[in-house]
Structures are given as structure tokens and as C-alpha cells.
Tab-separated table of C-alpha atoms in Angstrom:
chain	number	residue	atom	x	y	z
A	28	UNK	CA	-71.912	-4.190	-50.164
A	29	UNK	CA	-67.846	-3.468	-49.842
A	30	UNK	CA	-66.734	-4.417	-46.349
A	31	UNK	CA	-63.586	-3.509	-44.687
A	32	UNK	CA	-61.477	-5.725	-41.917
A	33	UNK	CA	-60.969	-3.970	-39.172
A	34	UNK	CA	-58.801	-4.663	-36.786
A	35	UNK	CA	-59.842	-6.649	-33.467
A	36	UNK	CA	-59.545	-4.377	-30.614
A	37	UNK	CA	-57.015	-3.785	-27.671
A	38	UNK	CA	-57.674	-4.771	-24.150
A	39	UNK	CA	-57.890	-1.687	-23.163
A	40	UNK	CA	-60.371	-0.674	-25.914
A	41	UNK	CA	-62.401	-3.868	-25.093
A	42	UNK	CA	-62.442	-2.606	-21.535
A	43	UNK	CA	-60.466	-6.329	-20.940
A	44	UNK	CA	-58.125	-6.227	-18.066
A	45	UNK	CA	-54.051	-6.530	-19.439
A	46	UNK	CA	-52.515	-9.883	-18.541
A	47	UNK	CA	-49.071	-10.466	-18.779
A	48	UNK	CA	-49.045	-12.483	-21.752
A	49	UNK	CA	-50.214	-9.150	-23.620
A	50	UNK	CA	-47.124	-7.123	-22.474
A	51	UNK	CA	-44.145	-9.339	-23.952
A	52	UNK	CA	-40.973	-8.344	-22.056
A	53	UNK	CA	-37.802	-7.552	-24.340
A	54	UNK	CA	-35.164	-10.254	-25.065
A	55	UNK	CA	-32.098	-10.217	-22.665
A	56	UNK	CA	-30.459	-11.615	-25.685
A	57	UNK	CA	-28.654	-8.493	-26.942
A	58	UNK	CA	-28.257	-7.160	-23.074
A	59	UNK	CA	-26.429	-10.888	-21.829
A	60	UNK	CA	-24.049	-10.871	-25.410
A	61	UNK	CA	-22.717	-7.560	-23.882
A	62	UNK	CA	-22.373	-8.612	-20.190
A	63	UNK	CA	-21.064	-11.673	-21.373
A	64	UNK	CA	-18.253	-9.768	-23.863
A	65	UNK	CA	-17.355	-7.458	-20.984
A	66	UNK	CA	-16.779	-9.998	-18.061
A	67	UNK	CA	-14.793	-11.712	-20.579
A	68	UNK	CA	-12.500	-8.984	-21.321
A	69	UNK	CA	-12.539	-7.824	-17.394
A	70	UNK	CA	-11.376	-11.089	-16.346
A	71	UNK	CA	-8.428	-11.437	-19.698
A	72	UNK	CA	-6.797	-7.875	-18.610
A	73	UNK	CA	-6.797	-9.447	-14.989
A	74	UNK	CA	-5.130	-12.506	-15.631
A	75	UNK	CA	-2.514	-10.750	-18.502
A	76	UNK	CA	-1.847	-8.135	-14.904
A	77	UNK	CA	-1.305	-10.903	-12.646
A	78	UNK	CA	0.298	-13.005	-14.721
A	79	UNK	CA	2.934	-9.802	-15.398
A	80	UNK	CA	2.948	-9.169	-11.581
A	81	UNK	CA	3.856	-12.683	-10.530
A	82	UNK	CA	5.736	-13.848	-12.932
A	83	UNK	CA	8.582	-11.740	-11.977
A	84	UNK	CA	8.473	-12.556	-7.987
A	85	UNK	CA	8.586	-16.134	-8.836
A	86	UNK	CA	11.426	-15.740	-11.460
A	87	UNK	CA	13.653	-13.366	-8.527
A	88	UNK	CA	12.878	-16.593	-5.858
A	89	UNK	CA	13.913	-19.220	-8.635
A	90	UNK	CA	17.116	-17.456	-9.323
A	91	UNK	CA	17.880	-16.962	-5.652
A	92	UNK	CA	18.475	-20.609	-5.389
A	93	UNK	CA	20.720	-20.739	-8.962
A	94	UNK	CA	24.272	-20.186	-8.373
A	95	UNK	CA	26.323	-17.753	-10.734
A	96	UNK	CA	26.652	-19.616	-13.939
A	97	UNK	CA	22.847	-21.338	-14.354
A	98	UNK	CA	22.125	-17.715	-13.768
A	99	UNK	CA	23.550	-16.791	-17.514
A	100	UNK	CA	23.359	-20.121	-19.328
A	101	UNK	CA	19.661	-20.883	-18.273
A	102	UNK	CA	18.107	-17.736	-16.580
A	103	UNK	CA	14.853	-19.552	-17.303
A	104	UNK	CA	15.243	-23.170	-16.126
A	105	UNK	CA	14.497	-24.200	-13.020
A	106	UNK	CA	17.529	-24.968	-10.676
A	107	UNK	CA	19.232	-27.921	-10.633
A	108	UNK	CA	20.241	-27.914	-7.049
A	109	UNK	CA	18.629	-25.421	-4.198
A	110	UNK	CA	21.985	-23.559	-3.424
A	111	UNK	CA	21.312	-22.378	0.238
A	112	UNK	CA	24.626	-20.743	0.747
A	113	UNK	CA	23.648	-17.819	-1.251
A	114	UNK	CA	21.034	-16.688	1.486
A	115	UNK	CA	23.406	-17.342	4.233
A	116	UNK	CA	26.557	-15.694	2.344
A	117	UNK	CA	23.868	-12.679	1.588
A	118	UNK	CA	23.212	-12.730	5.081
A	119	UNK	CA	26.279	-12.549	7.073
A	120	UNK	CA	29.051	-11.653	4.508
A	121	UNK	CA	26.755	-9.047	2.598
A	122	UNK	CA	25.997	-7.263	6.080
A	123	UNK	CA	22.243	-7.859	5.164
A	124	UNK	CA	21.141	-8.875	8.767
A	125	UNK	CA	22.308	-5.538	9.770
A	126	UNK	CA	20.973	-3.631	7.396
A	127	UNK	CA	17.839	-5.573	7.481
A	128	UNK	CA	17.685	-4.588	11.992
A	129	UNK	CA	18.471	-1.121	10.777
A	130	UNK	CA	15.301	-0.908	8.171
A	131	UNK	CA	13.254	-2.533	11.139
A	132	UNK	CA	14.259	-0.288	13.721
A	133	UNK	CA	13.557	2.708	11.185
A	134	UNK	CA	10.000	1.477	10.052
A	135	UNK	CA	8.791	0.250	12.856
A	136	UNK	CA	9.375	3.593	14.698
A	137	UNK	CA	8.367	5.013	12.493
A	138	UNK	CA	5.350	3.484	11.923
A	139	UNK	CA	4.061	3.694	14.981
A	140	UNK	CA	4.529	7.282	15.170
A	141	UNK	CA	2.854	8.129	12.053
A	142	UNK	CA	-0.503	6.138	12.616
A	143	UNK	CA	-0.407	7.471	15.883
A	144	UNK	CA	-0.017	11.217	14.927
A	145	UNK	CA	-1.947	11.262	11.997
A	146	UNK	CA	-4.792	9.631	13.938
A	147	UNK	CA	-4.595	12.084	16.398
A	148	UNK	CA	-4.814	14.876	13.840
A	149	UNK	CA	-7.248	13.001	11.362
A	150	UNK	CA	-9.732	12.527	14.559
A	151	UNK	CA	-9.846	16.253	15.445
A	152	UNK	CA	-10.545	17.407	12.053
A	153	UNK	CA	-12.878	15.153	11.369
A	154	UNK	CA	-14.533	15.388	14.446
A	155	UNK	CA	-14.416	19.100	15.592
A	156	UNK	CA	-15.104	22.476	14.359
A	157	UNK	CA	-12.930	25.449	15.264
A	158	UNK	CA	-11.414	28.259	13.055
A	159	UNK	CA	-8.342	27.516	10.558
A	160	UNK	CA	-9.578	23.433	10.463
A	161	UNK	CA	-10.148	23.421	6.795
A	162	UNK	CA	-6.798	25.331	6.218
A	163	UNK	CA	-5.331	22.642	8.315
A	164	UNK	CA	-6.823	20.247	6.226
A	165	UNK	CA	-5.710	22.090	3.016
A	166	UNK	CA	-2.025	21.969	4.398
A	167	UNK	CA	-1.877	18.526	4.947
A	168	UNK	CA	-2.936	17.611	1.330
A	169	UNK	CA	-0.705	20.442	0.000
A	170	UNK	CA	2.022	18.226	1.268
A	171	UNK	CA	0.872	15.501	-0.630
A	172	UNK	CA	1.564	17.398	-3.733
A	173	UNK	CA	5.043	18.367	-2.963
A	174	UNK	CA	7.661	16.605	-4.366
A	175	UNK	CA	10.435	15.255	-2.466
A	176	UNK	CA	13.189	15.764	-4.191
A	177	UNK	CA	12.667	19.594	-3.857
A	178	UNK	CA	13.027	18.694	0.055
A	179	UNK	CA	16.240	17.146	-0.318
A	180	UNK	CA	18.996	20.065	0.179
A	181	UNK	CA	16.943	22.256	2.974
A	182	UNK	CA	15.938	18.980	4.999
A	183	UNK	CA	19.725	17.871	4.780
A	184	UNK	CA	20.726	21.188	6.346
A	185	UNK	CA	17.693	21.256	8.960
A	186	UNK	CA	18.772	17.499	10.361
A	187	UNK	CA	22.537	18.385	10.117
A	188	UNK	CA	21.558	21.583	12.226
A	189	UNK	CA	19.525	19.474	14.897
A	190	UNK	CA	22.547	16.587	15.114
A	191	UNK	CA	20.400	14.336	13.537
A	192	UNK	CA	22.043	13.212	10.577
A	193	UNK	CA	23.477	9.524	10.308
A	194	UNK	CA	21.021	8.988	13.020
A	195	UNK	CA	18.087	6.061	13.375
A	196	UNK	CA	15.872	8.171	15.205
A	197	UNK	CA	16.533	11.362	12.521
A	198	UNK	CA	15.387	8.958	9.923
A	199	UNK	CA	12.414	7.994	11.898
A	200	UNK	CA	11.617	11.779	12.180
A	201	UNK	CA	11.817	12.543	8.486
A	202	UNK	CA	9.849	9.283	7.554
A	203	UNK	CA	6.884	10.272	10.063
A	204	UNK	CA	6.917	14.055	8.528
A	205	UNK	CA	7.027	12.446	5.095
A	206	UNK	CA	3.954	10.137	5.975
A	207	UNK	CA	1.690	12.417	7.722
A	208	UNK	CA	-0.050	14.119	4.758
A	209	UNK	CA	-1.143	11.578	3.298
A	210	UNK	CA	-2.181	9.566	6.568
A	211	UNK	CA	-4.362	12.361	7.534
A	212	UNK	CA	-5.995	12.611	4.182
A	213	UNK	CA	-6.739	9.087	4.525
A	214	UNK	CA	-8.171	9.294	8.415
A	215	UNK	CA	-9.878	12.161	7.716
A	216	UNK	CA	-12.433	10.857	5.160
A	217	UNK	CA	-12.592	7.331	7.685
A	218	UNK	CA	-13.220	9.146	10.829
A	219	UNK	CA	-16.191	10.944	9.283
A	220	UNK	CA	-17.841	7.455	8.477
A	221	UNK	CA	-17.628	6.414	12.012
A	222	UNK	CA	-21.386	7.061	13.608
A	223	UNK	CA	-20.969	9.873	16.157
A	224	UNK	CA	-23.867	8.637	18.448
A	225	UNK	CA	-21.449	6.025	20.102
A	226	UNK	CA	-18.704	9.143	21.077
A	227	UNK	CA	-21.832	11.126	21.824
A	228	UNK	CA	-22.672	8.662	24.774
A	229	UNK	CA	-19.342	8.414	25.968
A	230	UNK	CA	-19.397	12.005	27.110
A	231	UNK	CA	-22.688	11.858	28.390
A	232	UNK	CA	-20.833	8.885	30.322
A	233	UNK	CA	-18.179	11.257	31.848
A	234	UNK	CA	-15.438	9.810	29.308
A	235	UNK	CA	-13.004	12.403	28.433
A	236	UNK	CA	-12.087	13.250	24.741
A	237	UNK	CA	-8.555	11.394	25.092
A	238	UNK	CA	-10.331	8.023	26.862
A	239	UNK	CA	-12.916	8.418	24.183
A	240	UNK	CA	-10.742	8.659	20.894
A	241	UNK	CA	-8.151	5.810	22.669
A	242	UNK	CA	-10.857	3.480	23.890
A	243	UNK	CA	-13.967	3.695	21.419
A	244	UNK	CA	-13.067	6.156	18.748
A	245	UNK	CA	-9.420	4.778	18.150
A	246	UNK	CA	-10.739	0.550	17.975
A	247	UNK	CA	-13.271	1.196	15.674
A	248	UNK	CA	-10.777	2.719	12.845
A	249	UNK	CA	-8.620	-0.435	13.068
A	250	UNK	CA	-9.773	-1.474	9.446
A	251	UNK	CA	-8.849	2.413	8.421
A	252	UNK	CA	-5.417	1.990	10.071
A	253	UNK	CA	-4.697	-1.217	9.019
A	254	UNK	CA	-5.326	-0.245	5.359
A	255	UNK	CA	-3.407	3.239	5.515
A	256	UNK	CA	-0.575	1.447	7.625
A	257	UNK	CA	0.104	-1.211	5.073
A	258	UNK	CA	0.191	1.970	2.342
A	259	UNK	CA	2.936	3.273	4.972
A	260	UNK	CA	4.580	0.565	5.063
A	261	UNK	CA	5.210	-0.343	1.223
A	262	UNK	CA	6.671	3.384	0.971
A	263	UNK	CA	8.822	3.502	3.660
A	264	UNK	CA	10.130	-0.179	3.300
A	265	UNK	CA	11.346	0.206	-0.155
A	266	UNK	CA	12.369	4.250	0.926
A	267	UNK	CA	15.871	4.915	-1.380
A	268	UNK	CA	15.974	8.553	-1.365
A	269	UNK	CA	15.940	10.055	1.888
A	270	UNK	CA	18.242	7.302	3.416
A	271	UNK	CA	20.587	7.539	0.454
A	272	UNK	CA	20.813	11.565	1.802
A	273	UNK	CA	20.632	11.818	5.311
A	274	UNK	CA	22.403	8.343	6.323
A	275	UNK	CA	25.531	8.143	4.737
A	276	UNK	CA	27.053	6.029	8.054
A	277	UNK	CA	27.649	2.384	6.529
A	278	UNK	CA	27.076	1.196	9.597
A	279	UNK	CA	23.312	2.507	9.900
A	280	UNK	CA	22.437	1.429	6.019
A	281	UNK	CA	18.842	0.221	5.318
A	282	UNK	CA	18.194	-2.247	3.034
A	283	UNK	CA	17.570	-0.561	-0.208
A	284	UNK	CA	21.231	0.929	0.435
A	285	UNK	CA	22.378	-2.782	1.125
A	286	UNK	CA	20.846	-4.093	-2.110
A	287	UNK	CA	22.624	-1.232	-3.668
A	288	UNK	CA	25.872	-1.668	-1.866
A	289	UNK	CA	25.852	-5.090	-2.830
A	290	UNK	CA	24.903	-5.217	-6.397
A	291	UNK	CA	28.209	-2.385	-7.012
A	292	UNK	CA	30.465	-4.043	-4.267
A	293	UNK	CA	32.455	-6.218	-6.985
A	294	UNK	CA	32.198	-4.584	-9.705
A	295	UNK	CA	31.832	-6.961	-13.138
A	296	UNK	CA	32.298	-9.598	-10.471
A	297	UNK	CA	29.029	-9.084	-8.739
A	298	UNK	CA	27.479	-12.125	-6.400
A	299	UNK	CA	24.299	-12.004	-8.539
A	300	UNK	CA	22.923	-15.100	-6.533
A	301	UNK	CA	24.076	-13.612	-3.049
A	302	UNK	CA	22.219	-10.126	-4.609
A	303	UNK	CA	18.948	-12.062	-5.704
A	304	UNK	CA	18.929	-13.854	-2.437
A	305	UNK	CA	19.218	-10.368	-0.551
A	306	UNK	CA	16.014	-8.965	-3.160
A	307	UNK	CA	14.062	-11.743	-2.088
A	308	UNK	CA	15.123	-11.167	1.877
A	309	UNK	CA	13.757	-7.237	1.649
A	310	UNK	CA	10.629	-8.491	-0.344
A	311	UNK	CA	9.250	-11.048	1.425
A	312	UNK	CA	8.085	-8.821	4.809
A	313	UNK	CA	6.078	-7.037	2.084
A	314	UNK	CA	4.563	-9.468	0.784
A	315	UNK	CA	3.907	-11.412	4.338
A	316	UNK	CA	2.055	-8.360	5.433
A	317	UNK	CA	-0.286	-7.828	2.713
A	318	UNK	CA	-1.393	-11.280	2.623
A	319	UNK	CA	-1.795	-10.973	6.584
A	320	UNK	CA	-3.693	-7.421	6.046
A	321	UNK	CA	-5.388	-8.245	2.599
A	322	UNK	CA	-8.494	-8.644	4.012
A	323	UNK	CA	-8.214	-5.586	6.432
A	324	UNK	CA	-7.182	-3.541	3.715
A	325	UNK	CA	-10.140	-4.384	1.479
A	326	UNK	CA	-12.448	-3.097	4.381
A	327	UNK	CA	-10.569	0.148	5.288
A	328	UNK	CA	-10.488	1.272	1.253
A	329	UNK	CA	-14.409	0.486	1.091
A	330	UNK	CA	-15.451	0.962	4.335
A	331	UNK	CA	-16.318	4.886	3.320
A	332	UNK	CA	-18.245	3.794	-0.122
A	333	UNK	CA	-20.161	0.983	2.121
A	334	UNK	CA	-21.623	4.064	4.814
């Protein structure tokens, strides 16, 4: 008689339990050959963008200590001698020291003012429901859509008309309305993370809404205002425009006017040591106080995601 192999039956047909040798898992071959192609590339566009990023800092601190002519013969050779005098001669005789107390005096004003403001503003529209608070909102990022330079002309006539042109504290004005649209954005999406069960109990505790913003609320945005302050900071630092405009008074010159001033003082003759040295004066700060902040700033940018 003709017989036929048949096949030897499943577990499950058999009625035999499945064990985990019977189920093979797939190979993470073809899945860690991907991972492995992709972190590879990640990390070679990050070291090509740093690499572009530093590259020219360290070049602008080299040549800061190169006088004129290693400047042109050997742009890329290290100095032979650390020439000094070209910070001090950008500092005194290039009138950077003032212009560096002017931009000091402007930002930190005006600094404070913003954070202060737009926290103020960010906290009750985050916080509190009344009529017009999304077309509040809606204002405040409509600002951050309009450019600038459409600004110039009316805002030059508003500050002349107030006596505030040529002025540190007009400056400070303009820079706070400039910053506040953005600030609030920012705020606004961080104050709704905060957990409201900590204000709730500091009304039941007879706090007031100005103790409770200023003395609970206010402390635990500090990653939030550290992050949007640094943002601030970077734009109103390097701020040419609206100086360049409404502070024409060489006496009250910023530093991105000083830089300016000094790279066109001479002419064909230009102190190009004395003007690196005075690029790396207004660029360190900037970089000081991100390395201070980097960590703060890391926190206030994911700080939302994280909640």
C-alpha cells in the first residue's frame, strides 16, 4: 500500500503548550545596520556644524592677538607674539569702554523690564480667563510677525515726539516693546506647565494674586526665564538697527555702532587688530552667558515637552 508523509504536527495541534524556543524572534540584524548608519550620520553633520561654528570664534581670538601685517601675510598661523596693545588701544583710543557701558546700561534695563513685563502678562493669560484673552494672545504673536524695518520711520517720529531720541532710556523703551511678543509667547506656553494646585493653596492661604505670582508662581519659572532671557539677550546685544536710527549721539553709541565706527574710522588704513580685538570684546559676554545658562536653557526649552 502507497503511503504519504505527513507532516508532524504543531503544538497547538498536538494540544502541546508553546515554549519559547518554538516562536524564534526576528534578527535585530537589519534593524541595528540602520540605527547604526543613522547615529553615524547624526553625529558627522554635528561635528561638520560645530566644527563650522567654532572654527571661526577661535580664528577672530587668534587674530586679535596678530598685529597688522601677520594679519595679511599669515591670516592662518598662529601668532608669533601675543600683542596686548591691540585690546588696550581698542579699549581706550577706540572709545570701546564707552560704548561697551552704553550697551550695558541699554540691555540690562532693558532686560529687566522685558522679563518682568512679559511675565506679568504671560502669567495672566495663562492663568486667567476673561473676555478678549485670546485676542490678547493673538496680538502679541502678531507682533512677532511684523517686521522691523516697516517700524523704522513711524517709531523714529513717535520717540522724536516724546523727547526720547538720542536717549538711553528711549532705547531701553523700544528694546522692551520690541521683546515683548515674543517673551509672552514663550511664558505663555511655560506658565501653563506649572501645576496650579500649588497657586490654588496659596489663596486658600490668604496670599494675594501679586504675593502669589512674585513669591511661588514667579520662582518656579526661573528655568522659563532663564531660557527666554538668554534668547533676549543674544538679540538685543548684537541689536544694529534700531540704535543705528534712534541714537545718532556719538556719545551714547552701543557697541555694534562702535565696531562699525571703528572698522570705517581710517578708511584703507583700518586698525584691523584694534577692530578684531573690539569683535572679540562684544562677543565674549555672549558667549560667558550661555555657557553660565546652558544648562538652564536646556530645561526651560524642554521643560513643556517633559509635563
Amino acid at each position: 500500500m502507497k503511503t504519504t508523509d505527513t507532516p508532524a504536527p504543531l503544538p497547538a495541534e498536538s494540544g502541546a503548550p508553546i515554549t519559547k524556543t518554538d516562536i524564534e524572534p526576528p534578527s535585530p540584524v537589519k534593524e541595528k545596520k540602520e540605527g547604526t548608519v543613522l547615529n553615524v550620520f547624526s553625529h558627522g553633520v554635528l561635528v561638520i556644524w560645530a566644527f563650522m561654528v567654532v572654527m571661526p570664534l577661535l580664528w577672530a581670538v587668534m587674530t586679535s592677538f596678530k598685529d597688522d601685517r601677520s594679519i595679511f601675510s599669515s591670516p592662518w598661523s598662529l601668532p608669533d607674539s601675543l600683542h596686548f596693545d591691540n585690546w588696550s588701544r581698542a579699549w581706550t583710543q577706540a572709545n570701546m569702554s564707552d560704548y561697551f557701558l552704553n550697551t550695558v546700561l541699554v540691555v540690562g534695563g532693558s532686560l529687566i523690564g522685558t522679563l518682568v513685563l512679559g511675565s506679568m502678562a504671560a502669567y495672566v493669560l495663562a492663568r486667567f480667563d476673561f473676555p478678549g484673552n485670546r485676542f490678547i494672545y493673538f496680538l502679541f504673536i502678531g507682533g512677532m510677525s511684523f517686521p522691523i524695518m516697516l517700524a523704522l520711520v513711524p517709531l523714529f517720529y513717535v520717540v522724536n515726539n516724546m523727547g526720547l531720541l538720542n536717549t538711553i532710556h528711549g532705547l531701553i523703551l523700544v528694546y522692551i516693546a520690541y521683546s515683548l511678543p515674543f517673551t509672552v509667547f514663550f511664558l505663555t506656553a511655560f506658565f501653563r506647565t506649572l501645576p496650579t494646585s500649588i497657586a490654588e493653596a496659596a489663596f486658600v492661604d490668604g496670599a494675594s494674586h501679586s504675593r502669589t505670582f512674585f513669591q511661588i508662581m514667579l520662582p518656579m519659572a526661573k528655568p522659563g526665564l532663564i531660557s527666554v532671557g538668554i534668547f533676549n539677550f543674544l538679540g538685543q546685544w548684537n541689536q544694529y538697527m534700531l540704535p543705528t536710527v534712534l541714537n545718532t549721539d556719538p556719545d551714547k553709541r552701543v557697541l555694534t555702532q562702535g565696531l562699525v565706527q571703528l572698522a570705517v574710522s581710517q578708511g584703507y588704513k583700518g586698525d584691523w587688530s584694534g577692530l578684531f580685538a573690539g569683535l572679540v570684546m562684544a562677543m565674549l559676554p555672549v558667549l560667558a552667558a550661555y555657557i553660565v545658562f546652558q544648562r538652564q536653557v536646556v530645561q526651560g526649552l524642554t521643560a513643556g515637552a517633559l509635563k
